Short mmCIF file of C-alpha atoms and ligand atoms in Angstrom, two decimals:
data_model
loop_
_atom_site.label_atom_id
_atom_site.label_comp_id
_atom_site.label_asym_id
_atom_site.label_seq_id
_atom_site.Cartn_x
_atom_site.Cartn_y
_atom_site.Cartn_z
CA UNK A 182 48.96 0.51 -58.52
CA UNK A 183 51.25 -0.01 -55.57
CA UNK A 184 50.76 3.64 -54.67
CA UNK A 185 46.98 3.30 -54.78
CA UNK A 186 47.11 0.09 -52.53
CA UNK A 187 49.24 1.88 -50.03
CA UNK A 188 47.07 4.95 -50.21
CA UNK A 189 43.93 2.69 -49.45
CA UNK A 190 45.83 0.93 -46.67
CA UNK A 191 46.34 4.36 -44.89
CA UNK A 192 42.79 5.39 -45.60
CA UNK A 193 41.33 2.16 -44.33
CA UNK A 194 43.56 2.18 -41.21
CA UNK A 195 42.46 5.60 -40.35
CA UNK A 196 38.71 4.92 -40.74
CA UNK A 197 36.48 5.03 -37.68
CA UNK A 198 32.69 4.61 -37.26
CA UNK A 199 29.96 5.53 -34.80
CA UNK A 200 27.04 3.43 -35.87
CA UNK A 201 26.74 -0.07 -37.51
CA UNK A 202 25.42 1.38 -40.81
CA UNK A 203 28.76 3.20 -41.29
CA UNK A 204 30.63 -0.07 -40.87
CA UNK A 205 28.42 -1.86 -43.39
CA UNK A 206 28.88 0.84 -45.91
CA UNK A 207 32.60 0.71 -45.41
CA UNK A 208 32.57 -3.14 -45.93
CA UNK A 209 30.46 -2.76 -49.03
CA UNK A 210 32.77 -0.08 -50.33
CA UNK A 211 35.95 -2.09 -49.96
CA UNK A 212 35.17 -5.73 -49.37
CA UNK A 213 32.24 -6.53 -51.47
CA UNK A 214 32.37 -8.25 -54.84
CA UNK A 215 32.34 -4.93 -56.61
CA UNK A 216 34.40 -3.24 -53.94
CA UNK A 217 37.76 -1.44 -54.37
CA UNK A 218 39.79 -4.48 -53.22
CA UNK A 219 37.88 -6.82 -55.55
CA UNK A 220 38.52 -4.39 -58.53
CA UNK A 221 42.29 -4.17 -57.63
CA UNK A 222 42.24 -7.99 -57.67
CA UNK A 223 40.72 -7.81 -61.18
CA UNK A 224 43.40 -5.36 -62.27
CA UNK A 225 46.13 -7.68 -60.81
CA UNK A 226 45.77 -9.83 -63.99
CA UNK A 227 47.31 -6.93 -65.87
CA UNK A 228 50.20 -6.42 -63.59
CA UNK A 229 53.54 -7.23 -65.29
CA UNK A 230 55.11 -10.48 -64.07
CA UNK A 231 58.05 -8.88 -62.47
CA UNK A 232 55.78 -6.75 -60.17
CA UNK A 233 53.37 -9.48 -59.35
CA UNK A 234 55.13 -10.63 -56.32
CA UNK A 235 55.47 -7.14 -54.58
CA UNK A 236 51.89 -6.07 -55.65
CA UNK A 237 50.33 -9.43 -54.81
CA UNK A 238 51.74 -9.11 -51.34
CA UNK A 239 50.56 -5.44 -50.89
CA UNK A 240 47.15 -6.50 -52.17
CA UNK A 241 46.88 -9.30 -49.71
CA UNK A 242 47.88 -6.95 -46.97
CA UNK A 243 45.23 -4.49 -47.97
CA UNK A 244 42.57 -7.17 -47.82
CA UNK A 245 43.84 -8.37 -44.37
CA UNK A 246 43.78 -4.69 -43.03
CA UNK A 247 40.26 -4.03 -44.33
CA UNK A 248 38.93 -7.30 -42.95
CA UNK A 249 40.56 -6.66 -39.55
CA UNK A 250 39.25 -3.14 -39.54
CA UNK A 251 35.66 -4.18 -40.01
CA UNK A 252 35.95 -6.77 -37.28
CA UNK A 253 37.59 -4.25 -34.90
CA UNK A 254 34.96 -1.59 -35.53
CA UNK A 255 32.07 -4.10 -35.02
CA UNK A 256 33.76 -5.12 -31.63
CA UNK A 257 34.14 -1.59 -30.58
CA UNK A 258 30.44 -0.81 -31.21
CA UNK A 259 29.32 -3.87 -29.43
CA UNK A 260 31.61 -2.92 -26.46
CA UNK A 261 30.07 0.55 -26.37
CA UNK A 262 26.51 -1.14 -26.05
CA UNK A 263 27.54 -3.35 -23.12
CA UNK A 264 29.95 -0.75 -21.58
CA UNK A 265 33.58 -1.58 -20.84
CA UNK A 266 32.49 -3.25 -17.71
CA UNK A 267 30.59 -5.90 -19.73
CA UNK A 268 27.31 -4.84 -18.43
CA UNK A 269 24.69 -4.83 -21.12
CA UNK A 270 22.88 -1.46 -20.80
CA UNK A 271 20.15 -2.59 -23.21
CA UNK A 272 18.90 -5.15 -20.89
CA UNK A 273 15.68 -4.13 -18.90
CA UNK A 274 16.46 -2.56 -15.46
CA UNK A 275 15.99 -4.18 -12.08
CA UNK A 276 12.52 -3.74 -10.84
CA UNK A 277 12.52 -1.70 -7.60
CA UNK A 278 10.66 -3.68 -4.93
CA UNK A 279 8.39 -1.02 -3.25
CA UNK A 280 6.54 -2.24 -0.15
CA UNK A 281 2.77 -2.70 0.02
CA UNK A 282 0.47 -1.38 2.62
CA UNK A 283 -0.80 -3.60 5.26
CA UNK A 284 -4.37 -4.68 4.61
CA UNK A 285 -5.40 -3.18 7.96
CA UNK A 286 -3.86 0.10 7.10
CA UNK A 287 -5.62 0.02 3.76
CA UNK A 288 -8.94 -0.59 5.23
CA UNK A 289 -8.25 1.95 8.04
CA UNK A 290 -7.38 4.72 5.42
CA UNK A 291 -10.54 3.85 3.37
CA UNK A 292 -12.79 4.20 6.43
CA UNK A 293 -11.09 7.50 7.48
CA UNK A 294 -11.54 8.90 4.00
CA UNK A 295 -15.32 8.12 4.08
CA UNK A 296 -15.55 9.96 7.36
CA UNK A 297 -13.44 12.84 5.97
CA UNK A 298 -16.06 13.38 3.28
CA UNK A 299 -18.50 13.87 6.10
CA UNK A 300 -16.40 16.51 7.73
CA UNK A 301 -14.86 14.35 10.49
CA UNK A 302 -11.20 15.03 11.27
CA UNK A 303 -8.72 12.60 12.61
CA UNK A 304 -7.69 12.62 16.31
CA UNK A 305 -5.44 10.16 18.25
CA UNK A 306 -4.91 9.42 21.84
CA UNK A 307 -2.48 7.40 24.10
CA UNK A 308 -2.57 3.75 24.18
CA UNK A 309 -1.65 3.70 27.95
CA UNK A 310 -4.50 5.23 29.83
CA UNK A 311 -5.77 5.86 33.28
CA UNK A 312 -9.14 4.30 34.61
CA UNK A 313 -10.81 7.65 34.25
CA UNK A 314 -10.39 7.93 30.47
CA UNK A 315 -10.89 4.22 29.75
CA UNK A 316 -13.85 3.59 32.04
CA UNK A 317 -15.06 6.11 34.72
CA UNK A 318 -15.68 9.18 32.35
CA UNK A 319 -17.46 6.88 29.95
CA UNK A 320 -20.11 5.96 32.56
CA UNK A 321 -18.69 2.44 33.34
CA UNK A 322 -20.15 1.42 36.82
CA UNK A 323 -17.45 0.49 39.36
CA UNK A 324 -18.59 -3.15 39.14
CA UNK A 325 -18.76 -3.41 35.32
CA UNK A 326 -17.32 -6.61 34.16
CA UNK A 327 -15.09 -4.96 31.46
CA UNK A 328 -12.97 -3.64 34.33
CA UNK A 329 -12.33 -7.16 35.40
CA UNK A 330 -8.62 -8.44 35.22
CA UNK A 331 -9.77 -10.95 32.64
CA UNK A 332 -10.34 -8.43 30.05
CA UNK A 333 -8.00 -5.57 30.77
CA UNK A 334 -4.36 -5.37 30.91
CA UNK A 335 -3.41 -3.44 33.98
CA UNK A 336 0.01 -2.10 34.73
CA UNK A 337 1.24 -4.24 37.67
CA UNK A 338 2.31 -1.59 40.08
CA UNK A 339 -0.40 0.89 39.02
CA UNK A 340 -3.78 -0.63 38.99
CA UNK A 341 -5.18 2.67 37.79
CA UNK A 342 -3.24 2.60 34.63
CA UNK A 343 -4.45 0.23 31.84
CA UNK A 344 -3.56 -0.51 28.15
CA UNK A 345 -6.74 1.18 26.64
CA UNK A 346 -9.38 -1.45 25.86
CA UNK A 347 -11.08 0.56 23.18
CA UNK A 348 -10.67 3.80 21.27
CA UNK A 349 -13.73 5.17 23.16
CA UNK A 350 -11.21 6.40 25.76
CA UNK A 351 -10.06 8.98 23.20
CA UNK A 352 -13.56 10.42 23.19
CA UNK A 353 -12.87 11.53 26.67
CA UNK A 354 -9.54 13.29 25.72
CA UNK A 355 -11.39 14.89 22.65
CA UNK A 356 -14.14 16.32 24.94
CA UNK A 357 -11.40 17.71 27.26
CA UNK A 358 -9.45 19.42 24.50
CA UNK A 359 -11.79 20.36 21.65
CA UNK A 360 -14.20 23.21 21.49
CA UNK A 361 -17.68 22.25 20.56
CA UNK A 362 -18.90 21.23 18.09
CA UNK A 363 -16.79 18.06 17.90
CA UNK A 364 -16.64 15.89 14.70
CA UNK A 365 -13.79 13.49 15.13
CA UNK A 366 -12.78 9.99 14.03
CA UNK A 367 -10.08 8.10 16.00
CA UNK A 368 -8.11 5.17 14.60
CA UNK A 369 -6.15 3.17 17.27
CA UNK A 370 -4.58 0.04 18.62
CA UNK A 371 -6.48 -1.63 21.47
CA UNK A 372 -5.60 -4.42 24.01
CA UNK A 373 -7.57 -7.00 25.76
CA UNK A 374 -6.68 -10.05 27.61
CA UNK A 375 -7.98 -12.58 25.24
CA UNK A 376 -6.53 -15.92 24.19
CA UNK A 377 -5.17 -15.75 20.56
CA UNK A 378 -7.06 -17.68 17.96
CA UNK A 379 -8.42 -17.39 14.42
CA UNK A 380 -11.10 -15.17 15.70
CA UNK A 381 -9.63 -13.20 18.57
CA UNK A 382 -6.37 -11.44 19.49
CA UNK A 383 -5.07 -9.58 22.36
CA UNK A 384 -4.16 -6.70 20.20
CA UNK A 385 -6.44 -5.33 17.57
CA UNK A 386 -7.53 -2.06 15.87
CA UNK A 387 -10.59 0.00 16.18
CA UNK A 388 -11.97 3.23 14.72
CA UNK A 389 -14.17 5.56 16.72
CA UNK A 390 -16.35 8.33 15.62
CA UNK A 391 -17.72 11.03 17.85
CA UNK A 392 -20.14 13.94 16.84
CA UNK A 393 -21.30 16.38 19.49
CA UNK A 394 -23.37 19.40 18.50
CA UNK A 395 -26.66 21.14 19.21
CA UNK A 396 -29.59 19.05 17.94
CA UNK A 397 -27.70 15.99 16.71
CA UNK A 398 -30.36 13.28 16.49
CA UNK A 399 -30.52 9.51 16.09
CA UNK A 400 -31.67 10.30 12.47
CA UNK A 401 -28.25 11.93 11.92
CA UNK A 402 -26.55 8.77 13.26
CA UNK A 403 -28.65 6.46 11.05
CA UNK A 404 -27.97 8.53 7.94
CA UNK A 405 -24.24 8.57 8.65
CA UNK A 406 -24.27 4.84 9.18
CA UNK A 407 -26.19 4.31 6.00
CA UNK A 408 -23.88 6.50 3.92
CA UNK A 409 -20.86 4.79 5.58
CA UNK A 410 -21.94 1.33 4.93
CA UNK A 411 -22.83 1.97 1.24
CA UNK A 412 -19.49 3.68 0.64
CA UNK A 413 -17.45 0.95 2.28
CA UNK A 414 -19.38 -2.22 0.94
CA UNK A 415 -21.14 -0.94 -2.08
CA UNK A 416 -24.25 0.98 -3.00
CA UNK A 417 -26.70 -2.01 -2.74
CA UNK A 418 -25.64 -2.58 0.92
CA UNK A 419 -28.53 -2.52 3.55
CA UNK A 420 -28.07 -1.68 7.16
CA UNK A 421 -29.98 -2.87 10.19
CA UNK A 422 -29.83 -1.50 13.75
CA UNK A 423 -30.42 -3.78 16.80
CA UNK A 424 -30.92 -2.46 20.17
CA UNK A 425 -27.96 -3.01 22.52
CA UNK A 426 -26.20 -1.77 25.60
CA UNK A 427 -22.94 0.20 26.06
CA UNK A 428 -22.32 2.26 29.21
CA UNK A 429 -21.47 5.46 27.30
CA UNK A 430 -24.39 5.62 24.83
CA UNK A 431 -28.28 5.72 25.37
CA UNK A 432 -29.99 4.50 23.36
CA UNK A 433 -27.37 2.09 22.07
CA UNK A 434 -27.44 -0.15 19.02
CA UNK A 435 -25.46 -2.66 17.02
CA UNK A 436 -25.31 -2.21 13.23
CA UNK A 437 -25.41 -5.18 10.83
CA UNK A 438 -24.80 -4.78 7.07
CA UNK A 439 -26.45 -7.14 4.44
CA UNK A 440 -23.89 -9.96 3.85
CA UNK A 441 -21.20 -8.86 1.49
CA UNK A 442 -20.94 -12.28 0.11
CA UNK A 443 -24.56 -13.57 -0.35
CA UNK A 444 -26.19 -10.10 -0.40
CA UNK A 445 -28.76 -11.30 2.18
CA UNK A 446 -29.66 -14.77 0.86
CA UNK A 447 -27.87 -16.54 3.70
CA UNK A 448 -24.40 -18.27 3.46
CA UNK A 449 -21.80 -19.65 5.81
CA UNK A 450 -20.14 -16.30 6.33
CA UNK A 451 -23.33 -14.75 7.71
CA UNK A 452 -24.39 -18.14 9.23
CA UNK A 453 -27.38 -18.17 7.12
CA UNK A 454 -28.88 -14.89 8.53
CA UNK A 455 -27.94 -12.65 5.56
CA UNK A 456 -26.57 -10.04 8.09
CA UNK A 457 -23.15 -9.35 9.38
CA UNK A 458 -22.46 -7.35 12.58
CA UNK A 459 -20.14 -4.49 11.96
CA UNK A 460 -20.15 -1.88 14.79
CA UNK A 461 -21.57 -0.55 18.06
CA UNK A 462 -23.12 2.91 18.29
CA UNK A 463 -25.64 5.16 19.94
CA UNK A 464 -26.41 8.52 21.23
CA UNK A 465 -23.88 9.82 23.69
CA UNK A 466 -25.25 9.22 27.24
CA UNK A 467 -26.04 12.53 28.88
CA UNK A 468 -24.16 11.22 31.90
CA UNK A 469 -21.00 11.10 29.90
CA UNK A 470 -21.54 14.72 28.63
CA UNK A 471 -22.04 15.86 32.20
CA UNK A 472 -18.90 13.87 33.38
CA UNK A 473 -17.01 15.62 30.76
CA UNK A 474 -18.25 19.14 31.54
CA UNK A 475 -20.50 19.45 28.56
CA UNK A 476 -24.01 21.02 28.89
CA UNK A 477 -26.37 18.07 28.52
CA UNK A 478 -29.37 20.30 28.05
CA UNK A 479 -27.84 22.12 25.14
CA UNK A 480 -25.85 19.54 23.39
CA UNK A 481 -26.43 16.01 22.09
CA UNK A 482 -24.13 13.65 20.22
CA UNK A 483 -23.60 10.22 18.64
CA UNK A 484 -20.75 7.88 18.86
CA UNK A 485 -19.78 4.68 17.02
CA UNK A 486 -17.02 2.20 17.19
CA UNK A 487 -15.91 -0.72 14.95
CA UNK A 488 -13.15 -3.27 14.74
CA UNK A 489 -10.72 -2.88 11.64
CA UNK A 490 -9.81 -6.59 11.66
CA UNK A 491 -13.36 -7.81 11.30
CA UNK A 492 -14.15 -5.41 8.43
CA UNK A 493 -10.86 -6.24 6.62
CA UNK A 494 -11.64 -9.99 6.95
CA UNK A 495 -15.09 -9.47 5.44
CA UNK A 496 -13.84 -7.26 2.67
CA UNK A 497 -11.00 -9.60 1.53
CA UNK A 498 -12.40 -12.98 2.74
CA UNK A 499 -9.64 -13.65 5.22
CA UNK A 500 -10.49 -16.36 7.55
CA UNK A 501 -7.77 -16.20 10.21
CA UNK A 502 -7.08 -13.11 12.30
CA UNK A 503 -3.57 -14.25 13.19
CA UNK A 504 -2.49 -13.63 9.57
CA UNK A 505 -2.57 -9.81 10.27
CA UNK A 506 0.21 -10.06 12.80
CA UNK A 507 2.57 -12.67 11.39
CA UNK A 508 4.28 -10.49 8.82
CA UNK A 509 4.32 -13.30 6.18
CA UNK A 510 5.20 -11.68 2.86
CA UNK A 511 3.16 -14.32 0.90
CA UNK A 512 0.17 -12.84 2.65
CA UNK A 513 1.16 -9.18 2.68
CA UNK A 514 2.25 -9.00 -0.95
CA UNK A 515 -1.42 -9.79 -2.03
CA UNK A 516 -2.54 -6.21 -1.08
CA UNK A 517 -1.53 -3.53 -3.40
CA UNK A 518 -3.16 -0.04 -3.39
CA UNK A 519 -2.33 3.57 -3.83
CA UNK A 520 -3.84 4.75 -0.55
N1 DAH K 909 -16.10 0.72 22.64
C1 DAH K 909 -17.05 -0.34 22.19
C2 DAH K 909 -16.30 -1.56 22.18
O1 DAH K 909 -14.94 -1.58 22.26
C3 DAH K 909 -17.42 -0.06 20.77
C4 DAH K 909 -18.38 1.07 20.71
C5 DAH K 909 -19.69 0.86 20.92
C6 DAH K 909 -18.03 2.38 20.53
C7 DAH K 909 -20.64 1.87 20.78
C8 DAH K 909 -18.87 3.45 20.57
C9 DAH K 909 -20.32 3.19 20.67
O2 DAH K 909 -18.58 4.59 20.29
O3 DAH K 909 -21.13 4.27 20.54
O4 DAH K 909 -16.74 -2.69 22.01
#
């Protein structure tokens, strides 16, 4: 019996396990009520008295070794789970914080992708411009109030250089550099000397579209605007054109869309009118074509320009324009999108 006990001690000491089930099987085999050790204790009754002391000691040792083994194996497996460093690898991972797009970028991309479907490609121009590109080539008369120091940021030592007040200045660059026909959209940041408030800022964003080809008509402009408004604000959106004046378009119009909130019934967003002003547009003034070296007898075109802040405010129900520039994460985190 002593021999059997010693043999078991050796066997048990050498035992190792990879998974919890193996430890459990091992425990049942040796330490359960019907296990090898319990059986040996049973047999112990029959051991002659003179051997009881020695065998009893060996039996107790066997039980201690087996119990210690089970505990040791359990601890080992637990260590493997948590790694030696004590890090529990089974815990869920840290969520990687990705940024979100700025709401103005989301709406800009949306607008550009609508025009992309109509075949308009993106062009960009400089923010610092000369008087020619920002005003003169766009048919602004010398005395036009928009040239006034009140509205325009001039460079102090160079009164001919301005921060462009609208993305229309890029139309002029496009006409200089592109072969006809031209079908371009221009997103950009523009600057005007305005007091900052909930409704105005000295920096804001615009998107301009320019289309020049043979036989471009006002009907093309109207159809483009209708498609654009329905894509941007929903299929049930109506548009309305009101006559207006811009130096670089003739005729000129302002486009309203049916109120995105009340759908034309009248609410405080549309001030009870049911309509929201969205953009300025018109047929490119023949003077502008001529000033930019394009044959005004052969070509016609349309142009349009809109403020991205205003459209974003309407789309998301944002009430204060300053929020776009404050970089407050509580505001920015609310806008998540793939584009
Ligand atoms: N440039 C004008 C503005 O900043 C917007 C505009 C109106 C652009 C009519 C156009 C247009 O291209 O045809 O207020």
